[in-house]
GROMACS .gro file of C-alpha atoms in nm:
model
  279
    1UNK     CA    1  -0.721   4.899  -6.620
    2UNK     CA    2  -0.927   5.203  -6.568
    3UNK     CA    3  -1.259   5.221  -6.420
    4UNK     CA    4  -1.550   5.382  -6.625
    5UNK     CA    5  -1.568   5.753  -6.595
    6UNK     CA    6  -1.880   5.879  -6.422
    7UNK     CA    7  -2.140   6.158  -6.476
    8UNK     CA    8  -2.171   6.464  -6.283
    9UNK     CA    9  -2.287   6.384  -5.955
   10UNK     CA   10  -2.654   6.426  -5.948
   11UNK     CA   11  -2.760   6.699  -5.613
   12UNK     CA   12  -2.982   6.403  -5.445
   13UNK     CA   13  -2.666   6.238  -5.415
   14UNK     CA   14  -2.429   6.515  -5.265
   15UNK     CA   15  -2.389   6.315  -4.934
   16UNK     CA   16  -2.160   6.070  -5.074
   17UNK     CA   17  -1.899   6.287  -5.322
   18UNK     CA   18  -1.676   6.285  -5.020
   19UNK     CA   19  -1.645   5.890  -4.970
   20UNK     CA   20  -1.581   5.886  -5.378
   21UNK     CA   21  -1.328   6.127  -5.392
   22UNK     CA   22  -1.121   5.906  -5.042
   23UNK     CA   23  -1.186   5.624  -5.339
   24UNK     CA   24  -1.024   5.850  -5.623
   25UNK     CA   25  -0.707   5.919  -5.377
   26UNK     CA   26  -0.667   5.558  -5.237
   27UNK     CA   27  -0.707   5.404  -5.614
   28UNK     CA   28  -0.350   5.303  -5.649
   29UNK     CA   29  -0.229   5.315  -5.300
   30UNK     CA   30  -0.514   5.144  -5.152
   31UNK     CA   31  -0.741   4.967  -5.411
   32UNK     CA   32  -0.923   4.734  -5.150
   33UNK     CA   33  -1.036   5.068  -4.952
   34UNK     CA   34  -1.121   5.228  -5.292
   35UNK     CA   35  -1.342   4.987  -5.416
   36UNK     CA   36  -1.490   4.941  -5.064
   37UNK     CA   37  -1.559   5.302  -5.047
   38UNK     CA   38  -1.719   5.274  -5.382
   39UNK     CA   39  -1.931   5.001  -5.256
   40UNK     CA   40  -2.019   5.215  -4.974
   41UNK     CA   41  -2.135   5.497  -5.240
   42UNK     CA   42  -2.321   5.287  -5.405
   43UNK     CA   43  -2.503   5.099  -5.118
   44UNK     CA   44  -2.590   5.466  -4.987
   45UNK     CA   45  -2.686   5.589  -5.349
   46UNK     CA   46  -2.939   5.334  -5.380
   47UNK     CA   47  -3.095   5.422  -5.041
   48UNK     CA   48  -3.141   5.800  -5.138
   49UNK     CA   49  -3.244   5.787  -5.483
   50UNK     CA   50  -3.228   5.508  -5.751
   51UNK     CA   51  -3.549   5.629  -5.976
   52UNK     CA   52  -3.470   5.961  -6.096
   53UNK     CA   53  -3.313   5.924  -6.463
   54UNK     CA   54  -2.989   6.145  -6.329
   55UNK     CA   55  -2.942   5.886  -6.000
   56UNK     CA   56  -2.994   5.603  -6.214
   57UNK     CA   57  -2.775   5.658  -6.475
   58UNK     CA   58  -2.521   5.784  -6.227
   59UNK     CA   59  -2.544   5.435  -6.004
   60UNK     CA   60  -2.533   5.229  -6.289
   61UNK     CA   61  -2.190   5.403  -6.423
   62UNK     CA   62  -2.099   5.349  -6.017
   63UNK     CA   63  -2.162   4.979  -6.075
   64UNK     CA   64  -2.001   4.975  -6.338
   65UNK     CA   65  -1.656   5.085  -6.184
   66UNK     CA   66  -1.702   4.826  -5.868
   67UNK     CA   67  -1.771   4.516  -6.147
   68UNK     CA   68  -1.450   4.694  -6.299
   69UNK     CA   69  -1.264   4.631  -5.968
   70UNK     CA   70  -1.415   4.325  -5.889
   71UNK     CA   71  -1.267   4.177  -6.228
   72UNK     CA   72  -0.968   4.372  -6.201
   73UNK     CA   73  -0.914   4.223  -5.811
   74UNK     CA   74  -1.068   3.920  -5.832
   75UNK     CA   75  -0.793   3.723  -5.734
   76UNK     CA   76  -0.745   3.939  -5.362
   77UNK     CA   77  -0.948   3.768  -5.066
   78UNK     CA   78  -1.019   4.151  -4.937
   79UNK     CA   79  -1.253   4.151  -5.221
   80UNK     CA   80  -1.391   3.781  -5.257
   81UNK     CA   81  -1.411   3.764  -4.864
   82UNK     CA   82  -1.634   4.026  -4.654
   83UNK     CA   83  -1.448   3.932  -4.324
   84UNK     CA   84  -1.092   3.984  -4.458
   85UNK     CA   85  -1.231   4.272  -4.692
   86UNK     CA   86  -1.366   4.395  -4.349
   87UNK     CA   87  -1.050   4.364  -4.155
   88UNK     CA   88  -0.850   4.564  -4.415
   89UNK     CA   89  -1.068   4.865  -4.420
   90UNK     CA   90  -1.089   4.864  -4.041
   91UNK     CA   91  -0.660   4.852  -4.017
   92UNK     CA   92  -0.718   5.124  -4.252
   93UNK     CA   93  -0.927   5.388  -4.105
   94UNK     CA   94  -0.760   5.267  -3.780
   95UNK     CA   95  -0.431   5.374  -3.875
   96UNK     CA   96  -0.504   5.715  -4.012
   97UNK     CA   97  -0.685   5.758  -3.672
   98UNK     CA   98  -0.387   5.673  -3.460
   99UNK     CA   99  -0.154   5.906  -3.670
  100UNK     CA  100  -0.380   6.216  -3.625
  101UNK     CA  101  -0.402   6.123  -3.302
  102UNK     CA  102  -0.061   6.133  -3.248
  103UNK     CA  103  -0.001   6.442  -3.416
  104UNK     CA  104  -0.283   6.589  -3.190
  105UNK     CA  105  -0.180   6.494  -2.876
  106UNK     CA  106   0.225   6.608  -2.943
  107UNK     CA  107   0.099   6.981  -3.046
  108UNK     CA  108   0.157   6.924  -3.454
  109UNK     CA  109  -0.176   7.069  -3.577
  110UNK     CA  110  -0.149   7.078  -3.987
  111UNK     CA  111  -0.314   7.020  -4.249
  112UNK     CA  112  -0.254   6.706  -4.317
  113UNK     CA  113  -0.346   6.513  -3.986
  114UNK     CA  114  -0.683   6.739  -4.011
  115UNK     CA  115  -0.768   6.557  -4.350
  116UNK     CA  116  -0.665   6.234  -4.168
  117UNK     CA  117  -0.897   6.298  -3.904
  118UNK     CA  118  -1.149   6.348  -4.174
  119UNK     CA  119  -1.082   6.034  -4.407
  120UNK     CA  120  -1.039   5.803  -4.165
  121UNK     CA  121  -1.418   5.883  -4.008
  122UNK     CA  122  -1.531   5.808  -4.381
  123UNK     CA  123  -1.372   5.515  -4.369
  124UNK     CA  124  -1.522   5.401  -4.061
  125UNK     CA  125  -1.875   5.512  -4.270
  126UNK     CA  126  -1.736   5.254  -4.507
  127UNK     CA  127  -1.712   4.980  -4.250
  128UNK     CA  128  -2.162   4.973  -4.243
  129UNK     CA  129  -2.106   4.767  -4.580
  130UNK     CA  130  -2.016   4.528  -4.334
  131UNK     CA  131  -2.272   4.569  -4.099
  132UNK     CA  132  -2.388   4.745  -3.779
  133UNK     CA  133  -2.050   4.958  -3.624
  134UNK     CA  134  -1.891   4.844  -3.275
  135UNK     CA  135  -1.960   5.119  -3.024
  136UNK     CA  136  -1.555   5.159  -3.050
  137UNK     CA  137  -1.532   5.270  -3.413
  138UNK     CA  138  -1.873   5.479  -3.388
  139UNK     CA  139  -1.670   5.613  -3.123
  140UNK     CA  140  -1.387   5.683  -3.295
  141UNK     CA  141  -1.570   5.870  -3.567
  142UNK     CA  142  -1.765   6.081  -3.390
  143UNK     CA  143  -1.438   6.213  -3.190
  144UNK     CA  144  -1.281   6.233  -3.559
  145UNK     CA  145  -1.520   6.421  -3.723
  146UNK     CA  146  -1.537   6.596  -3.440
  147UNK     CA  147  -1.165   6.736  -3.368
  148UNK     CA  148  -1.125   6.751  -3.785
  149UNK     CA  149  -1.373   7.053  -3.719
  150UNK     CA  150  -1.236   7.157  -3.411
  151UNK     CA  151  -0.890   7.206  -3.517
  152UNK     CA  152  -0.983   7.362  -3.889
  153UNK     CA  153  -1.204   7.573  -3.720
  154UNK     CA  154  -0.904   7.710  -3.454
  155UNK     CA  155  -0.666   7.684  -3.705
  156UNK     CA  156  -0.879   7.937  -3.932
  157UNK     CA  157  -0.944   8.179  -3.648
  158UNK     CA  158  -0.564   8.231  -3.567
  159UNK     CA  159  -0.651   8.006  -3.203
  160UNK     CA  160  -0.406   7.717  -3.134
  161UNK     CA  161  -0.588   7.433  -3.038
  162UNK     CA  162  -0.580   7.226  -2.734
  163UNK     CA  163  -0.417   6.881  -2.803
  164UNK     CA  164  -0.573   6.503  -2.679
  165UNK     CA  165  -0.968   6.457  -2.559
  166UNK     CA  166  -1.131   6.745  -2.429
  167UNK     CA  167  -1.440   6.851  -2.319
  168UNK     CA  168  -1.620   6.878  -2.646
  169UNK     CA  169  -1.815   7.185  -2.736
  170UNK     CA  170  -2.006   7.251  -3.059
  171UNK     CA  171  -1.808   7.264  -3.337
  172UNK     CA  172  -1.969   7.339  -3.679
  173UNK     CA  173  -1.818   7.294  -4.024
  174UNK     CA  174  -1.975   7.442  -4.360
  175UNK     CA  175  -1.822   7.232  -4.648
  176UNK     CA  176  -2.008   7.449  -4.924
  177UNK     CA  177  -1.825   7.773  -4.782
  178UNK     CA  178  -1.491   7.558  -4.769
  179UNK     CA  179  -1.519   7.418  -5.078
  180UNK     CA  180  -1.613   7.736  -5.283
  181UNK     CA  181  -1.264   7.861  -5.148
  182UNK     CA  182  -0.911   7.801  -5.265
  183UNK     CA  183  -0.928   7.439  -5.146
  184UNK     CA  184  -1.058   7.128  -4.960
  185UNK     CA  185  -1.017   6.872  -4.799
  186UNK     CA  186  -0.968   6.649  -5.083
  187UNK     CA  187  -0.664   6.852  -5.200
  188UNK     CA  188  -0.524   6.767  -4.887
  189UNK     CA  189  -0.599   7.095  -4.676
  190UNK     CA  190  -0.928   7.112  -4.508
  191UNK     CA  191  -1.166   6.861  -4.368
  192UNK     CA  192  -1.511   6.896  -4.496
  193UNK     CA  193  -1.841   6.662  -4.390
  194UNK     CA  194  -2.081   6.490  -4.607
  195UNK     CA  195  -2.372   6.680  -4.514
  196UNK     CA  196  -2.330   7.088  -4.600
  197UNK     CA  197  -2.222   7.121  -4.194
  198UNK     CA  198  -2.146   6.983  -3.935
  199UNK     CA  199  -2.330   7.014  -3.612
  200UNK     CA  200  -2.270   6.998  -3.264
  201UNK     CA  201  -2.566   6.744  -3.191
  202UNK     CA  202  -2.360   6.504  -3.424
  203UNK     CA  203  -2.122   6.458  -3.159
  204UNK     CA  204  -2.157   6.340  -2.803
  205UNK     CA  205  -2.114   6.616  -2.520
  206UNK     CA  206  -1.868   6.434  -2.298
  207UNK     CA  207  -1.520   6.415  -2.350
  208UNK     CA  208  -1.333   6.143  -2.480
  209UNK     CA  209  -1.090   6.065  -2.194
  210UNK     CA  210  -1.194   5.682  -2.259
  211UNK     CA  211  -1.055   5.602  -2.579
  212UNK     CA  212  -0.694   5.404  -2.544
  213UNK     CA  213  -0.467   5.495  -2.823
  214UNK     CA  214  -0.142   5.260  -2.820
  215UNK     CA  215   0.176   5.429  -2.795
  216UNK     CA  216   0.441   5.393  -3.058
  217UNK     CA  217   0.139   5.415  -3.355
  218UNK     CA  218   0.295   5.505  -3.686
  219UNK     CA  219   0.199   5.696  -3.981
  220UNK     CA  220   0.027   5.503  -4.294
  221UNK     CA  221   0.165   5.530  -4.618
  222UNK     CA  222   0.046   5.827  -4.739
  223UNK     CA  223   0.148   6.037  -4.425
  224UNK     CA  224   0.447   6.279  -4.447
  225UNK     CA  225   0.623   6.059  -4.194
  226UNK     CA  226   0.646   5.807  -3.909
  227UNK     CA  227   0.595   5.882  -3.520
  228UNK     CA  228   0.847   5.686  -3.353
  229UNK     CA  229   0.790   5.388  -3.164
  230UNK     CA  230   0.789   5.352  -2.785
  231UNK     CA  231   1.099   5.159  -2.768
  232UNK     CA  232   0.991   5.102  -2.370
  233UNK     CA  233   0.870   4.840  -2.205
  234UNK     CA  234   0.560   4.708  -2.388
  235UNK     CA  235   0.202   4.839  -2.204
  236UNK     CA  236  -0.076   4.660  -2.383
  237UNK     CA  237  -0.404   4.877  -2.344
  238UNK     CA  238  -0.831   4.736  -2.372
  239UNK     CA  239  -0.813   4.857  -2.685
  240UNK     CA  240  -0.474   4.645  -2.824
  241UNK     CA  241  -0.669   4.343  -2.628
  242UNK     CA  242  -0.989   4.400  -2.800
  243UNK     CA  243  -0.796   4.439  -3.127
  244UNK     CA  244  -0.566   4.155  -3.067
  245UNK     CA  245  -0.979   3.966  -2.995
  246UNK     CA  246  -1.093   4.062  -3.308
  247UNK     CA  247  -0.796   3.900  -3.508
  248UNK     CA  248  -0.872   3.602  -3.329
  249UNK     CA  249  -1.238   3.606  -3.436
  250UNK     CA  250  -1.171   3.680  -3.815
  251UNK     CA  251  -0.930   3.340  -3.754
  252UNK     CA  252  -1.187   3.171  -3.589
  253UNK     CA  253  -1.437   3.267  -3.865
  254UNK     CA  254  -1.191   3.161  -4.174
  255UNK     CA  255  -1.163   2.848  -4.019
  256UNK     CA  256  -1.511   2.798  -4.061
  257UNK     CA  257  -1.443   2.814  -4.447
  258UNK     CA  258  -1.170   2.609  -4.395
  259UNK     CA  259  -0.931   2.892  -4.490
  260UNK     CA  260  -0.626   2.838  -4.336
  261UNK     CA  261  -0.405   3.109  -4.465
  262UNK     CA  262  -0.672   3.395  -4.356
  263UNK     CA  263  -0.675   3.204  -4.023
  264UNK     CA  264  -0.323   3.211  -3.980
  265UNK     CA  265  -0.264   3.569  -4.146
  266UNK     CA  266  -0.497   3.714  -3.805
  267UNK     CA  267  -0.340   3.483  -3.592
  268UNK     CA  268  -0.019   3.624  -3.686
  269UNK     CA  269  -0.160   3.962  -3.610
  270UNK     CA  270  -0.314   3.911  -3.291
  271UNK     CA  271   0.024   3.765  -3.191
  272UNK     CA  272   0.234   4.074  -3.317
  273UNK     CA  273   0.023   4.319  -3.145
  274UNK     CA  274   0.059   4.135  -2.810
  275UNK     CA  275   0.415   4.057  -2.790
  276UNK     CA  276   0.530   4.417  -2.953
  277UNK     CA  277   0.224   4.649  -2.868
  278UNK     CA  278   0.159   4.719  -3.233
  279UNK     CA  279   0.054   4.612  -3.581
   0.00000   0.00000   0.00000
């Protein structure tokens, strides 16, 4: 079933074309994200401009395509439920995190792992629909946003980049220039921010030597391929304990509405990821 077209984007609104067009892309691979992406759109829409005949019009065409979805989807607990709706998007974003991360810190610098740098700090935007960010994700996407720029930026200038956290320096990024050129970001080359650049006072000055990725991560679906697995001894880090945590919350919390397949569907999870060091 397809979703109701919508209008030209109306200016006021510029700030969220990116997180509409990561909808577009993940409509058939990833329809949960999409229409949580959407939602995020909208949410934000409303905040910046819902009087204006353009905005309104535009809005109510957006609502349109989430009531779409919700019929469409109405059947999936990611959509009925906000905490397993929630959980999804955050395994999301999470996992095109870990695989640019991986390609980072092994030297690979393409395209590709750029945009996935990119999308996956829009889709950790996306998680605010759910309420206020852990200081881990808002973490995570200011050091995404962050090396997305940094590597386009060397990448552009003929500089190879330096791979894992770093001491981080200013790093702007002018999505109008990028965008008026032979592609972006959305076409799978370049990263390109929601606002018309990015700044250096958007990002924290320290280095990032505290984030944990686990070893072995692999690639989402959408990724050219798969990193291999540490086939090692298993070396659980915070970060697999505070993920393997927050399964056990969202189990806890299903319980409380006496869902029992949700509960045991995160159980299930938080016991993968400690016995195996992965998802």
């Amino acid at each position: 079933m397809a979703a109701p077209a919508l209008p030209p984007l109306p200016p006021q609104l510029k700030s969220i074309q990116h997180h509409l067009r990561t909808a577009q892309e993940l409509d058939k691979r990833e329809p949960v994200v999409a229409y949580y992406c959407r939602l995020y759109a909208m949410q934000t829409g409303m905040k910046i401009d819902s009087k204006t005949p353009e905005c309104r019009k535009f809005l109510s065409k957006l609502m349109d395509q989430l009531e779409a979805m919700k019929k469409q989807f109405g059947d999936n607990e990611a959509i009925t439920q906000e905490i397993v709706g929630s959980a999804h998007v955050e395994n999301y974003a999470l996992k095109m995190f870990l695989y640019a991360d991986n390609e980072d810190r092994a030297g690979q610098f393409h395209k590709n792992m750029i945009k996935s740098f990119y999308t996956a700090s829009l889709l950790i935007d996306v998680l605010t629909v759910f309420g206020e960010l852990s200081e881990e994700n808002a973490q995570h996407r200011k050091y995404a946003r962050w090396k997305a720029a940094y590597i386009h930026n060397c990448l552009k200038n003929g500089e190879t980049p330096q791979p894992g956290p770093i001491g981080m320096e200013g790093e702007s990024f002018d999505a109008e220039r990028e965008e008026a050129g032979s592609s972006s970001v959305h076409s799978g080359t370049t990263p390109s921010s929601s606002s018309s650049t990015y700044e250096a006072n958007n990002t924290p000055t320290s280095n990032f030597t505290g984030i944990h990725i686990p070893p072995g991560a692999h690639a989402p679906a959408n990724t050219p391929a798969e990193v291999p697995h540490n086939t090692g001894e298993v070396r659980l880090t915070p970060e697999d304990f505070a993920r393997a945590q927050k399964y056990c919350k969202y189990a806890g919390s299903a319980l409380q509405y006496e869902d029992v397949s949700t509960a045991v569907q995160n159980l299930q999870k938080a016991l993968k990821l400690l016995i195996t060091g992965r998802e």
